[in-house]
JSON list of C-alpha atoms in Angstrom, two decimals:
[
{"chain": "Q", "resi": 1, "resn": "MET", "atom": "CA", "xyz": [13.04, 14.39, -28.51]},
{"chain": "Q", "resi": 2, "resn": "ALA", "atom": "CA", "xyz": [11.93, 17.56, -26.86]},
{"chain": "Q", "resi": 3, "resn": "PRO", "atom": "CA", "xyz": [8.37, 18.49, -26.28]},
{"chain": "Q", "resi": 4, "resn": "ALA", "atom": "CA", "xyz": [6.72, 20.31, -28.58]},
{"chain": "Q", "resi": 5, "resn": "VAL", "atom": "CA", "xyz": [6.43, 24.42, -28.28]},
{"chain": "Q", "resi": 6, "resn": "PRO", "atom": "CA", "xyz": [3.03, 26.34, -29.61]},
{"chain": "Q", "resi": 7, "resn": "LEU", "atom": "CA", "xyz": [4.64, 29.15, -32.05]},
{"chain": "Q", "resi": 8, "resn": "ALA", "atom": "CA", "xyz": [1.96, 31.18, -29.80]},
{"chain": "Q", "resi": 9, "resn": "VAL", "atom": "CA", "xyz": [3.90, 30.68, -26.76]},
{"chain": "Q", "resi": 10, "resn": "LEU", "atom": "CA", "xyz": [7.29, 30.67, -28.05]},
{"chain": "Q", "resi": 11, "resn": "ALA", "atom": "CA", "xyz": [6.12, 34.40, -29.32]},
{"chain": "Q", "resi": 12, "resn": "LEU", "atom": "CA", "xyz": [4.15, 35.71, -26.38]},
{"chain": "Q", "resi": 13, "resn": "VAL", "atom": "CA", "xyz": [7.57, 34.74, -24.51]},
{"chain": "Q", "resi": 14, "resn": "ALA", "atom": "CA", "xyz": [10.02, 36.05, -26.88]},
{"chain": "Q", "resi": 15, "resn": "LEU", "atom": "CA", "xyz": [7.80, 39.64, -26.77]},
{"chain": "Q", "resi": 16, "resn": "GLY", "atom": "CA", "xyz": [6.48, 39.83, -22.97]},
{"chain": "Q", "resi": 17, "resn": "LEU", "atom": "CA", "xyz": [9.71, 38.84, -21.67]},
{"chain": "Q", "resi": 18, "resn": "GLY", "atom": "CA", "xyz": [13.46, 39.55, -22.13]},
{"chain": "Q", "resi": 19, "resn": "ALA", "atom": "CA", "xyz": [16.07, 36.86, -21.20]},
{"chain": "Q", "resi": 20, "resn": "ALA", "atom": "CA", "xyz": [16.28, 35.73, -17.51]},
{"chain": "Q", "resi": 21, "resn": "PRO", "atom": "CA", "xyz": [20.21, 36.44, -16.31]},
{"chain": "Q", "resi": 22, "resn": "GLY", "atom": "CA", "xyz": [22.62, 33.81, -16.79]},
{"chain": "Q", "resi": 23, "resn": "CYS", "atom": "CA", "xyz": [20.07, 32.18, -19.98]},
{"chain": "Q", "resi": 24, "resn": "ASP", "atom": "CA", "xyz": [21.94, 31.59, -22.43]},
{"chain": "Q", "resi": 25, "resn": "TYR", "atom": "CA", "xyz": [19.61, 30.20, -24.88]},
{"chain": "Q", "resi": 26, "resn": "PRO", "atom": "CA", "xyz": [17.88, 31.52, -27.75]},
{"chain": "Q", "resi": 27, "resn": "ALA", "atom": "CA", "xyz": [13.81, 32.01, -27.14]},
{"chain": "Q", "resi": 28, "resn": "HIS", "atom": "CA", "xyz": [12.98, 28.82, -29.22]},
{"chain": "Q", "resi": 29, "resn": "ARG", "atom": "CA", "xyz": [14.38, 26.69, -26.85]},
{"chain": "Q", "resi": 30, "resn": "TRP", "atom": "CA", "xyz": [12.92, 27.69, -23.92]},
{"chain": "Q", "resi": 31, "resn": "CYS", "atom": "CA", "xyz": [10.46, 25.67, -23.16]},
{"chain": "Q", "resi": 32, "resn": "SER", "atom": "CA", "xyz": [12.38, 22.55, -24.69]},
{"chain": "Q", "resi": 33, "resn": "SER", "atom": "CA", "xyz": [13.30, 21.44, -21.25]},
{"chain": "Q", "resi": 34, "resn": "ARG", "atom": "CA", "xyz": [12.31, 21.92, -17.49]},
{"chain": "Q", "resi": 35, "resn": "ASP", "atom": "CA", "xyz": [16.04, 22.54, -16.63]},
{"chain": "Q", "resi": 36, "resn": "ILE", "atom": "CA", "xyz": [16.47, 25.35, -19.44]},
{"chain": "Q", "resi": 37, "resn": "ALA", "atom": "CA", "xyz": [12.63, 26.80, -18.61]},
{"chain": "Q", "resi": 38, "resn": "VAL", "atom": "CA", "xyz": [14.39, 27.21, -15.38]},
{"chain": "Q", "resi": 39, "resn": "ALA", "atom": "CA", "xyz": [17.11, 28.91, -16.00]},
{"chain": "Q", "resi": 40, "resn": "CYS", "atom": "CA", "xyz": [15.53, 31.10, -18.41]},
{"chain": "Q", "resi": 41, "resn": "GLN", "atom": "CA", "xyz": [12.81, 31.68, -15.44]},
{"chain": "Q", "resi": 42, "resn": "VAL", "atom": "CA", "xyz": [9.89, 30.85, -18.04]},
{"chain": "Q", "resi": 43, "resn": "GLU", "atom": "CA", "xyz": [8.00, 27.91, -16.27]},
{"chain": "Q", "resi": 44, "resn": "SER", "atom": "CA", "xyz": [4.57, 29.11, -16.18]},
{"chain": "Q", "resi": 45, "resn": "ARG", "atom": "CA", "xyz": [4.75, 29.96, -19.80]},
{"chain": "Q", "resi": 46, "resn": "CYS", "atom": "CA", "xyz": [5.41, 26.18, -20.77]},
{"chain": "Q", "resi": 47, "resn": "PRO", "atom": "CA", "xyz": [2.62, 23.82, -20.24]},
{"chain": "Q", "resi": 48, "resn": "SER", "atom": "CA", "xyz": [3.73, 21.54, -22.53]},
{"chain": "Q", "resi": 49, "resn": "LEU", "atom": "CA", "xyz": [6.30, 20.41, -20.35]},
{"chain": "Q", "resi": 50, "resn": "PRO", "atom": "CA", "xyz": [6.21, 17.08, -18.06]},
{"chain": "Q", "resi": 51, "resn": "ARG", "atom": "CA", "xyz": [5.13, 17.87, -14.18]},
{"chain": "Q", "resi": 52, "resn": "PRO", "atom": "CA", "xyz": [7.65, 16.24, -11.92]},
{"chain": "Q", "resi": 53, "resn": "ALA", "atom": "CA", "xyz": [6.05, 13.26, -10.70]},
{"chain": "Q", "resi": 54, "resn": "ALA", "atom": "CA", "xyz": [4.63, 13.57, -6.98]},
{"chain": "Q", "resi": 55, "resn": "ALA", "atom": "CA", "xyz": [5.14, 11.13, -4.30]},
{"chain": "Q", "resi": 56, "resn": "PRO", "atom": "CA", "xyz": [2.18, 8.58, -3.49]},
{"chain": "Q", "resi": 57, "resn": "VAL", "atom": "CA", "xyz": [-0.25, 8.96, -0.76]},
{"chain": "Q", "resi": 58, "resn": "GLU", "atom": "CA", "xyz": [1.23, 5.94, 2.15]},
{"chain": "Q", "resi": 59, "resn": "LEU", "atom": "CA", "xyz": [-1.00, 4.51, 3.43]},
{"chain": "Q", "resi": 60, "resn": "SER", "atom": "CA", "xyz": [-0.55, 1.21, 5.86]},
{"chain": "Q", "resi": 61, "resn": "LEU", "atom": "CA", "xyz": [-2.95, -0.65, 7.41]},
{"chain": "Q", "resi": 62, "resn": "TYR", "atom": "CA", "xyz": [-3.18, -2.33, 10.81]},
{"chain": "Q", "resi": 63, "resn": "TYR", "atom": "CA", "xyz": [-5.61, -5.31, 10.93]},
{"chain": "Q", "resi": 64, "resn": "GLU", "atom": "CA", "xyz": [-6.13, -8.98, 11.65]},
{"chain": "Q", "resi": 65, "resn": "SER", "atom": "CA", "xyz": [-7.35, -11.86, 9.31]},
{"chain": "Q", "resi": 66, "resn": "LEU", "atom": "CA", "xyz": [-9.61, -12.79, 10.86]},
{"chain": "Q", "resi": 67, "resn": "CYS", "atom": "CA", "xyz": [-11.63, -9.51, 11.94]},
{"chain": "Q", "resi": 68, "resn": "PRO", "atom": "CA", "xyz": [-15.10, -8.35, 10.32]},
{"chain": "Q", "resi": 69, "resn": "ALA", "atom": "CA", "xyz": [-14.26, -4.74, 10.11]},
{"chain": "Q", "resi": 70, "resn": "CYS", "atom": "CA", "xyz": [-11.24, -5.62, 8.65]},
{"chain": "Q", "resi": 71, "resn": "ARG", "atom": "CA", "xyz": [-12.07, -7.44, 6.26]},
{"chain": "Q", "resi": 72, "resn": "GLU", "atom": "CA", "xyz": [-14.85, -5.41, 4.96]},
{"chain": "Q", "resi": 73, "resn": "PHE", "atom": "CA", "xyz": [-12.48, -2.35, 4.91]},
{"chain": "Q", "resi": 74, "resn": "LEU", "atom": "CA", "xyz": [-10.29, -4.58, 2.88]},
{"chain": "Q", "resi": 75, "resn": "VAL", "atom": "CA", "xyz": [-11.79, -6.27, 0.36]},
{"chain": "Q", "resi": 76, "resn": "LEU", "atom": "CA", "xyz": [-14.32, -3.19, -0.41]},
{"chain": "Q", "resi": 77, "resn": "LYS", "atom": "CA", "xyz": [-12.06, -0.94, 0.18]},
{"chain": "Q", "resi": 78, "resn": "LEU", "atom": "CA", "xyz": [-9.04, -0.90, -0.10]},
{"chain": "Q", "resi": 79, "resn": "PHE", "atom": "CA", "xyz": [-8.42, -3.60, -2.69]},
{"chain": "Q", "resi": 80, "resn": "PRO", "atom": "CA", "xyz": [-11.11, -1.55, -5.13]},
{"chain": "Q", "resi": 81, "resn": "THR", "atom": "CA", "xyz": [-9.22, 1.39, -4.92]},
{"chain": "Q", "resi": 82, "resn": "TRP", "atom": "CA", "xyz": [-5.46, 0.30, -5.77]},
{"chain": "Q", "resi": 83, "resn": "LEU", "atom": "CA", "xyz": [-7.43, -1.41, -8.16]},
{"chain": "Q", "resi": 84, "resn": "LEU", "atom": "CA", "xyz": [-8.89, 1.96, -9.97]},
{"chain": "Q", "resi": 85, "resn": "LEU", "atom": "CA", "xyz": [-5.15, 3.94, -9.37]},
{"chain": "Q", "resi": 86, "resn": "PRO", "atom": "CA", "xyz": [-1.97, 4.06, -11.02]},
{"chain": "Q", "resi": 87, "resn": "GLU", "atom": "CA", "xyz": [0.51, 2.19, -9.32]},
{"chain": "Q", "resi": 88, "resn": "GLU", "atom": "CA", "xyz": [2.35, 5.14, -8.72]},
{"chain": "Q", "resi": 89, "resn": "MET", "atom": "CA", "xyz": [-0.21, 6.82, -6.44]},
{"chain": "Q", "resi": 90, "resn": "LEU", "atom": "CA", "xyz": [-1.13, 4.37, -3.67]},
{"chain": "Q", "resi": 91, "resn": "ASN", "atom": "CA", "xyz": [1.58, 2.53, -1.83]},
{"chain": "Q", "resi": 92, "resn": "ILE", "atom": "CA", "xyz": [-0.15, 0.36, -0.04]},
{"chain": "Q", "resi": 93, "resn": "THR", "atom": "CA", "xyz": [1.74, -1.64, 3.46]},
{"chain": "Q", "resi": 94, "resn": "LEU", "atom": "CA", "xyz": [-0.30, -4.71, 5.01]},
{"chain": "Q", "resi": 95, "resn": "VAL", "atom": "CA", "xyz": [0.48, -5.18, 8.90]},
{"chain": "Q", "resi": 96, "resn": "PRO", "atom": "CA", "xyz": [-1.54, -8.19, 10.55]},
{"chain": "Q", "resi": 97, "resn": "TYR", "atom": "CA", "xyz": [-1.32, -8.07, 14.03]},
{"chain": "Q", "resi": 98, "resn": "GLY", "atom": "CA", "xyz": [-3.67, -6.20, 15.23]},
{"chain": "Q", "resi": 99, "resn": "ASN", "atom": "CA", "xyz": [-4.89, -6.13, 18.70]},
{"chain": "Q", "resi": 100, "resn": "ALA", "atom": "CA", "xyz": [-3.13, -9.54, 19.22]},
{"chain": "Q", "resi": 101, "resn": "GLN", "atom": "CA", "xyz": [-0.79, -10.16, 22.60]},
{"chain": "Q", "resi": 102, "resn": "GLU", "atom": "CA", "xyz": [2.83, -11.42, 22.11]},
{"chain": "Q", "resi": 103, "resn": "ARG", "atom": "CA", "xyz": [4.05, -13.23, 25.64]},
{"chain": "Q", "resi": 104, "resn": "ASN", "atom": "CA", "xyz": [7.59, -14.74, 25.91]},
{"chain": "Q", "resi": 105, "resn": "VAL", "atom": "CA", "xyz": [6.94, -18.66, 27.42]},
{"chain": "Q", "resi": 106, "resn": "SER", "atom": "CA", "xyz": [10.48, -20.69, 28.18]},
{"chain": "Q", "resi": 107, "resn": "GLY", "atom": "CA", "xyz": [12.30, -18.44, 26.20]},
{"chain": "Q", "resi": 108, "resn": "LYS", "atom": "CA", "xyz": [10.21, -18.90, 23.23]},
{"chain": "Q", "resi": 109, "resn": "LEU", "atom": "CA", "xyz": [7.80, -16.20, 21.20]},
{"chain": "Q", "resi": 110, "resn": "ASP", "atom": "CA", "xyz": [4.20, -16.96, 21.04]},
{"chain": "Q", "resi": 111, "resn": "PHE", "atom": "CA", "xyz": [1.03, -14.58, 20.37]},
{"chain": "Q", "resi": 112, "resn": "GLN", "atom": "CA", "xyz": [-2.58, -14.85, 21.16]},
{"chain": "Q", "resi": 113, "resn": "CYS", "atom": "CA", "xyz": [-5.65, -12.69, 19.27]},
{"chain": "Q", "resi": 114, "resn": "GLN", "atom": "CA", "xyz": [-8.40, -11.60, 19.61]},
{"chain": "Q", "resi": 115, "resn": "HIS", "atom": "CA", "xyz": [-9.94, -14.08, 17.65]},
{"chain": "Q", "resi": 116, "resn": "GLY", "atom": "CA", "xyz": [-8.35, -16.91, 18.66]},
{"chain": "Q", "resi": 117, "resn": "PRO", "atom": "CA", "xyz": [-5.35, -19.37, 17.46]},
{"chain": "Q", "resi": 118, "resn": "GLU", "atom": "CA", "xyz": [-7.33, -19.62, 14.24]},
{"chain": "Q", "resi": 119, "resn": "GLU", "atom": "CA", "xyz": [-5.94, -16.15, 13.56]},
{"chain": "Q", "resi": 120, "resn": "CYS", "atom": "CA", "xyz": [-2.71, -15.88, 14.57]},
{"chain": "Q", "resi": 121, "resn": "LEU", "atom": "CA", "xyz": [-2.38, -18.74, 11.56]},
{"chain": "Q", "resi": 122, "resn": "GLY", "atom": "CA", "xyz": [-4.46, -16.35, 9.38]},
{"chain": "Q", "resi": 123, "resn": "ASN", "atom": "CA", "xyz": [-2.30, -13.42, 10.46]},
{"chain": "Q", "resi": 124, "resn": "MET", "atom": "CA", "xyz": [0.37, -15.61, 10.34]},
{"chain": "Q", "resi": 125, "resn": "MET", "atom": "CA", "xyz": [0.14, -16.96, 7.04]},
{"chain": "Q", "resi": 126, "resn": "GLU", "atom": "CA", "xyz": [-0.38, -13.69, 5.25]},
{"chain": "Q", "resi": 127, "resn": "ALA", "atom": "CA", "xyz": [2.98, -12.55, 7.03]},
{"chain": "Q", "resi": 128, "resn": "CYS", "atom": "CA", "xyz": [4.48, -15.37, 5.29]},
{"chain": "Q", "resi": 129, "resn": "LEU", "atom": "CA", "xyz": [2.24, -14.60, 2.00]},
{"chain": "Q", "resi": 130, "resn": "MET", "atom": "CA", "xyz": [4.13, -11.37, 1.16]},
{"chain": "Q", "resi": 131, "resn": "HIS", "atom": "CA", "xyz": [7.75, -12.32, 2.91]},
{"chain": "Q", "resi": 132, "resn": "GLU", "atom": "CA", "xyz": [7.91, -15.14, -0.43]},
{"chain": "Q", "resi": 133, "resn": "ALA", "atom": "CA", "xyz": [6.00, -13.61, -2.75]},
{"chain": "Q", "resi": 134, "resn": "LYS", "atom": "CA", "xyz": [7.86, -9.63, -2.19]},
{"chain": "Q", "resi": 135, "resn": "ASN", "atom": "CA", "xyz": [6.00, -8.17, -4.67]},
{"chain": "Q", "resi": 136, "resn": "PHE", "atom": "CA", "xyz": [2.96, -5.92, -3.44]},
{"chain": "Q", "resi": 137, "resn": "SER", "atom": "CA", "xyz": [0.40, -6.55, -7.01]},
{"chain": "Q", "resi": 138, "resn": "THR", "atom": "CA", "xyz": [1.71, -10.25, -6.38]},
{"chain": "Q", "resi": 139, "resn": "TYR", "atom": "CA", "xyz": [0.23, -11.31, -3.00]},
{"chain": "Q", "resi": 140, "resn": "PHE", "atom": "CA", "xyz": [-2.18, -8.59, -2.42]},
{"chain": "Q", "resi": 141, "resn": "PRO", "atom": "CA", "xyz": [-4.80, -10.33, -4.92]},
{"chain": "Q", "resi": 142, "resn": "VAL", "atom": "CA", "xyz": [-4.14, -13.51, -3.15]},
{"chain": "Q", "resi": 143, "resn": "ILE", "atom": "CA", "xyz": [-4.74, -11.56, 0.37]},
{"chain": "Q", "resi": 144, "resn": "PHE", "atom": "CA", "xyz": [-8.14, -10.18, -1.28]},
{"chain": "Q", "resi": 145, "resn": "CYS", "atom": "CA", "xyz": [-8.57, -13.99, -2.43]},
{"chain": "Q", "resi": 146, "resn": "LEU", "atom": "CA", "xyz": [-8.23, -14.81, 1.05]},
{"chain": "Q", "resi": 147, "resn": "GLU", "atom": "CA", "xyz": [-10.28, -12.05, 3.55]},
{"chain": "Q", "resi": 148, "resn": "SER", "atom": "CA", "xyz": [-12.99, -12.19, 0.26]},
{"chain": "Q", "resi": 149, "resn": "GLY", "atom": "CA", "xyz": [-13.53, -16.64, 1.08]},
{"chain": "Q", "resi": 150, "resn": "SER", "atom": "CA", "xyz": [-15.20, -18.17, 4.08]},
{"chain": "Q", "resi": 151, "resn": "SER", "atom": "CA", "xyz": [-12.07, -19.28, 5.10]},
{"chain": "Q", "resi": 152, "resn": "VAL", "atom": "CA", "xyz": [-8.84, -17.36, 5.34]},
{"chain": "Q", "resi": 153, "resn": "THR", "atom": "CA", "xyz": [-6.68, -20.31, 6.82]},
{"chain": "Q", "resi": 154, "resn": "LYS", "atom": "CA", "xyz": [-7.68, -22.40, 4.41]},
{"chain": "Q", "resi": 155, "resn": "ASN", "atom": "CA", "xyz": [-8.40, -21.31, 1.10]},
{"chain": "Q", "resi": 156, "resn": "LEU", "atom": "CA", "xyz": [-4.49, -20.50, 0.49]},
{"chain": "Q", "resi": 157, "resn": "GLU", "atom": "CA", "xyz": [-3.81, -23.78, -0.76]},
{"chain": "Q", "resi": 158, "resn": "ALA", "atom": "CA", "xyz": [-6.82, -26.01, -0.02]},
{"chain": "Q", "resi": 159, "resn": "VAL", "atom": "CA", "xyz": [-8.51, -27.40, -3.03]},
{"chain": "Q", "resi": 160, "resn": "CYS", "atom": "CA", "xyz": [-12.23, -27.61, -2.02]},
{"chain": "Q", "resi": 161, "resn": "PRO", "atom": "CA", "xyz": [-14.30, -28.90, -3.11]},
{"chain": "Q", "resi": 162, "resn": "PRO", "atom": "CA", "xyz": [-12.54, -30.11, -6.51]},
{"chain": "Q", "resi": 163, "resn": "PRO", "atom": "CA", "xyz": [-11.73, -28.54, -9.37]},
{"chain": "Q", "resi": 164, "resn": "ARG", "atom": "CA", "xyz": [-12.04, -25.42, -7.49]},
{"chain": "Q", "resi": 165, "resn": "PRO", "atom": "CA", "xyz": [-8.32, -23.76, -7.46]},
{"chain": "Q", "resi": 166, "resn": "SER", "atom": "CA", "xyz": [-6.91, -22.46, -4.09]},
{"chain": "Q", "resi": 167, "resn": "CYS", "atom": "CA", "xyz": [-6.43, -18.15, -3.50]},
{"chain": "Q", "resi": 168, "resn": "LEU", "atom": "CA", "xyz": [-2.23, -19.28, -4.58]},
{"chain": "Q", "resi": 169, "resn": "GLN", "atom": "CA", "xyz": [-3.35, -21.06, -7.55]},
{"chain": "Q", "resi": 170, "resn": "ILE", "atom": "CA", "xyz": [-5.27, -18.28, -9.15]},
{"chain": "Q", "resi": 171, "resn": "TYR", "atom": "CA", "xyz": [-3.28, -14.98, -8.56]},
{"chain": "Q", "resi": 172, "resn": "ALA", "atom": "CA", "xyz": [0.36, -16.65, -7.86]},
{"chain": "Q", "resi": 173, "resn": "PRO", "atom": "CA", "xyz": [0.71, -19.70, -9.05]},
{"chain": "Q", "resi": 174, "resn": "GLU", "atom": "CA", "xyz": [4.26, -19.11, -9.55]},
{"chain": "Q", "resi": 175, "resn": "VAL", "atom": "CA", "xyz": [4.96, -18.59, -5.42]},
{"chain": "Q", "resi": 176, "resn": "ASP", "atom": "CA", "xyz": [6.20, -21.75, -4.03]},
{"chain": "Q", "resi": 177, "resn": "SER", "atom": "CA", "xyz": [3.11, -22.64, -1.67]},
{"chain": "Q", "resi": 178, "resn": "GLY", "atom": "CA", "xyz": [5.78, -25.58, 0.70]},
{"chain": "Q", "resi": 179, "resn": "ARG", "atom": "CA", "xyz": [8.15, -22.42, 1.55]},
{"chain": "Q", "resi": 180, "resn": "ILE", "atom": "CA", "xyz": [5.09, -20.16, 2.80]},
{"chain": "Q", "resi": 181, "resn": "SER", "atom": "CA", "xyz": [4.34, -23.36, 5.14]},
{"chain": "Q", "resi": 182, "resn": "ALA", "atom": "CA", "xyz": [8.05, -23.73, 5.87]},
{"chain": "Q", "resi": 183, "resn": "CYS", "atom": "CA", "xyz": [7.24, -19.97, 7.27]},
{"chain": "Q", "resi": 184, "resn": "VAL", "atom": "CA", "xyz": [4.54, -20.79, 9.19]},
{"chain": "Q", "resi": 185, "resn": "GLN", "atom": "CA", "xyz": [5.70, -23.88, 10.67]},
{"chain": "Q", "resi": 186, "resn": "GLY", "atom": "CA", "xyz": [9.55, -22.20, 11.55]},
{"chain": "Q", "resi": 187, "resn": "ASP", "atom": "CA", "xyz": [10.89, -19.31, 12.51]},
{"chain": "Q", "resi": 188, "resn": "THR", "atom": "CA", "xyz": [10.79, -17.16, 10.12]},
{"chain": "Q", "resi": 189, "resn": "GLY", "atom": "CA", "xyz": [6.79, -16.79, 10.69]},
{"chain": "Q", "resi": 190, "resn": "VAL", "atom": "CA", "xyz": [7.22, -16.08, 13.97]},
{"chain": "Q", "resi": 191, "resn": "ALA", "atom": "CA", "xyz": [10.07, -13.10, 13.34]},
{"chain": "Q", "resi": 192, "resn": "LEU", "atom": "CA", "xyz": [7.86, -12.00, 10.56]},
{"chain": "Q", "resi": 193, "resn": "MET", "atom": "CA", "xyz": [5.34, -11.56, 13.67]},
{"chain": "Q", "resi": 194, "resn": "HIS", "atom": "CA", "xyz": [7.44, -10.21, 16.45]},
{"chain": "Q", "resi": 195, "resn": "HIS", "atom": "CA", "xyz": [8.11, -7.70, 13.79]},
{"chain": "Q", "resi": 196, "resn": "ASN", "atom": "CA", "xyz": [4.57, -6.97, 12.99]},
{"chain": "Q", "resi": 197, "resn": "ALA", "atom": "CA", "xyz": [3.69, -6.62, 17.29]},
{"chain": "Q", "resi": 198, "resn": "GLN", "atom": "CA", "xyz": [7.13, -3.57, 17.48]},
{"chain": "Q", "resi": 199, "resn": "VAL", "atom": "CA", "xyz": [5.17, -2.33, 14.26]},
{"chain": "Q", "resi": 200, "resn": "THR", "atom": "CA", "xyz": [1.74, -2.03, 16.03]},
{"chain": "Q", "resi": 201, "resn": "GLU", "atom": "CA", "xyz": [3.20, -1.47, 19.72]},
{"chain": "Q", "resi": 202, "resn": "ALA", "atom": "CA", "xyz": [5.38, 1.96, 18.59]},
{"chain": "Q", "resi": 203, "resn": "LEU", "atom": "CA", "xyz": [1.84, 3.65, 16.63]},
{"chain": "Q", "resi": 204, "resn": "GLN", "atom": "CA", "xyz": [1.55, 6.78, 17.59]},
{"chain": "Q", "resi": 205, "resn": "PRO", "atom": "CA", "xyz": [-1.04, 7.50, 18.70]},
{"chain": "Q", "resi": 206, "resn": "PRO", "atom": "CA", "xyz": [-1.41, 4.32, 20.18]},
{"chain": "Q", "resi": 207, "resn": "HIS", "atom": "CA", "xyz": [-4.08, 2.36, 17.79]},
{"chain": "Q", "resi": 208, "resn": "GLN", "atom": "CA", "xyz": [-7.17, 1.57, 20.05]},
{"chain": "Q", "resi": 209, "resn": "TYR", "atom": "CA", "xyz": [-9.30, -0.42, 17.47]},
{"chain": "Q", "resi": 210, "resn": "VAL", "atom": "CA", "xyz": [-8.48, -2.31, 13.82]},
{"chain": "Q", "resi": 211, "resn": "PRO", "atom": "CA", "xyz": [-8.86, -1.44, 11.21]},
{"chain": "Q", "resi": 212, "resn": "TRP", "atom": "CA", "xyz": [-6.31, 1.21, 12.56]},
{"chain": "Q", "resi": 213, "resn": "ILE", "atom": "CA", "xyz": [-5.09, 3.41, 9.28]},
{"chain": "Q", "resi": 214, "resn": "THR", "atom": "CA", "xyz": [-2.79, 5.96, 8.79]},
{"chain": "Q", "resi": 215, "resn": "ILE", "atom": "CA", "xyz": [-1.93, 7.96, 6.21]},
{"chain": "Q", "resi": 216, "resn": "ASN", "atom": "CA", "xyz": [1.51, 9.71, 4.58]},
{"chain": "Q", "resi": 217, "resn": "GLY", "atom": "CA", "xyz": [2.36, 8.24, 8.23]},
{"chain": "Q", "resi": 218, "resn": "LYS", "atom": "CA", "xyz": [-0.61, 10.08, 10.52]},
{"chain": "Q", "resi": 219, "resn": "HIS", "atom": "CA", "xyz": [-3.50, 8.91, 12.05]},
{"chain": "Q", "resi": 220, "resn": "THR", "atom": "CA", "xyz": [-6.58, 11.18, 13.30]},
{"chain": "Q", "resi": 221, "resn": "ASP", "atom": "CA", "xyz": [-10.12, 9.94, 13.91]},
{"chain": "Q", "resi": 222, "resn": "GLU", "atom": "CA", "xyz": [-11.00, 12.15, 10.22]},
{"chain": "Q", "resi": 223, "resn": "LEU", "atom": "CA", "xyz": [-8.90, 10.59, 8.51]},
{"chain": "Q", "resi": 224, "resn": "GLN", "atom": "CA", "xyz": [-10.13, 7.22, 9.24]},
{"chain": "Q", "resi": 225, "resn": "ALA", "atom": "CA", "xyz": [-13.53, 8.34, 8.89]},
{"chain": "Q", "resi": 226, "resn": "GLN", "atom": "CA", "xyz": [-13.26, 9.80, 5.36]},
{"chain": "Q", "resi": 227, "resn": "ALA", "atom": "CA", "xyz": [-10.93, 6.63, 4.95]},
{"chain": "Q", "resi": 228, "resn": "GLU", "atom": "CA", "xyz": [-13.91, 4.26, 5.75]},
{"chain": "Q", "resi": 229, "resn": "ALA", "atom": "CA", "xyz": [-16.71, 6.52, 3.72]},
{"chain": "Q", "resi": 230, "resn": "SER", "atom": "CA", "xyz": [-14.27, 7.10, 0.59]},
{"chain": "Q", "resi": 231, "resn": "LEU", "atom": "CA", "xyz": [-10.72, 5.59, 0.28]},
{"chain": "Q", "resi": 232, "resn": "LEU", "atom": "CA", "xyz": [-10.44, 6.49, -3.78]},
{"chain": "Q", "resi": 233, "resn": "GLY", "atom": "CA", "xyz": [-11.95, 10.26, -2.73]},
{"chain": "Q", "resi": 234, "resn": "LEU", "atom": "CA", "xyz": [-9.21, 10.94, -0.03]},
{"chain": "Q", "resi": 235, "resn": "VAL", "atom": "CA", "xyz": [-6.27, 9.79, -2.18]},
{"chain": "Q", "resi": 236, "resn": "CYS", "atom": "CA", "xyz": [-7.21, 11.76, -4.90]},
{"chain": "Q", "resi": 237, "resn": "HIS", "atom": "CA", "xyz": [-7.01, 14.55, -2.93]},
{"chain": "Q", "resi": 238, "resn": "LEU", "atom": "CA", "xyz": [-4.11, 14.18, -0.85]},
{"chain": "Q", "resi": 239, "resn": "TYR", "atom": "CA", "xyz": [-1.84, 13.22, -4.13]},
{"chain": "Q", "resi": 240, "resn": "GLN", "atom": "CA", "xyz": [-0.18, 15.99, -5.40]}
]
């Protein structure tokens, strides 16, 4: 159905403007669609036209699963902002790797993490969760649950103490925990971490700390400070 056009607007358009060259539509149809309004050069006088959708703000978070500052930003800033905003306003990419180091040991990739082997396990668990769940709205609540709990690596599927459900059972019971475990223990998990290593190491400028935040592909000290101080305000300001 064409948008309703106030009669006063039509009158002003008809009286104040002649039909633009190439406009073959009667005045009462000039505001009936964006294409017609453009052809007749009356867009600014058609307030009822739907505005074209804006591109979402792109935020990438480069983090470590056991990094206190990373966990604080993800739990207290990023997740609440994501909950508050419409889906089309903010697109989030999570890259669990941070300050880890990748080594080739006898032909096999090995990873060393800033906070020890448990952090490497947490990074890989979250990477595998993303890989298996695929949908951001499915896996992000699980990662929020993991990062806000006492143990990132034990809360994915463990039930301790009973009958407390795990993060996966609460937020994504449809995701097969066995597939996540197989990913962590097999080649897929290593490949995912290798990818995260490459993406992190390709950052320009190179990351100097974590959490490292990029907005629309860019990182500056100012953007980082604004994101950490008021992420909701920053996204609303940048969304066009």
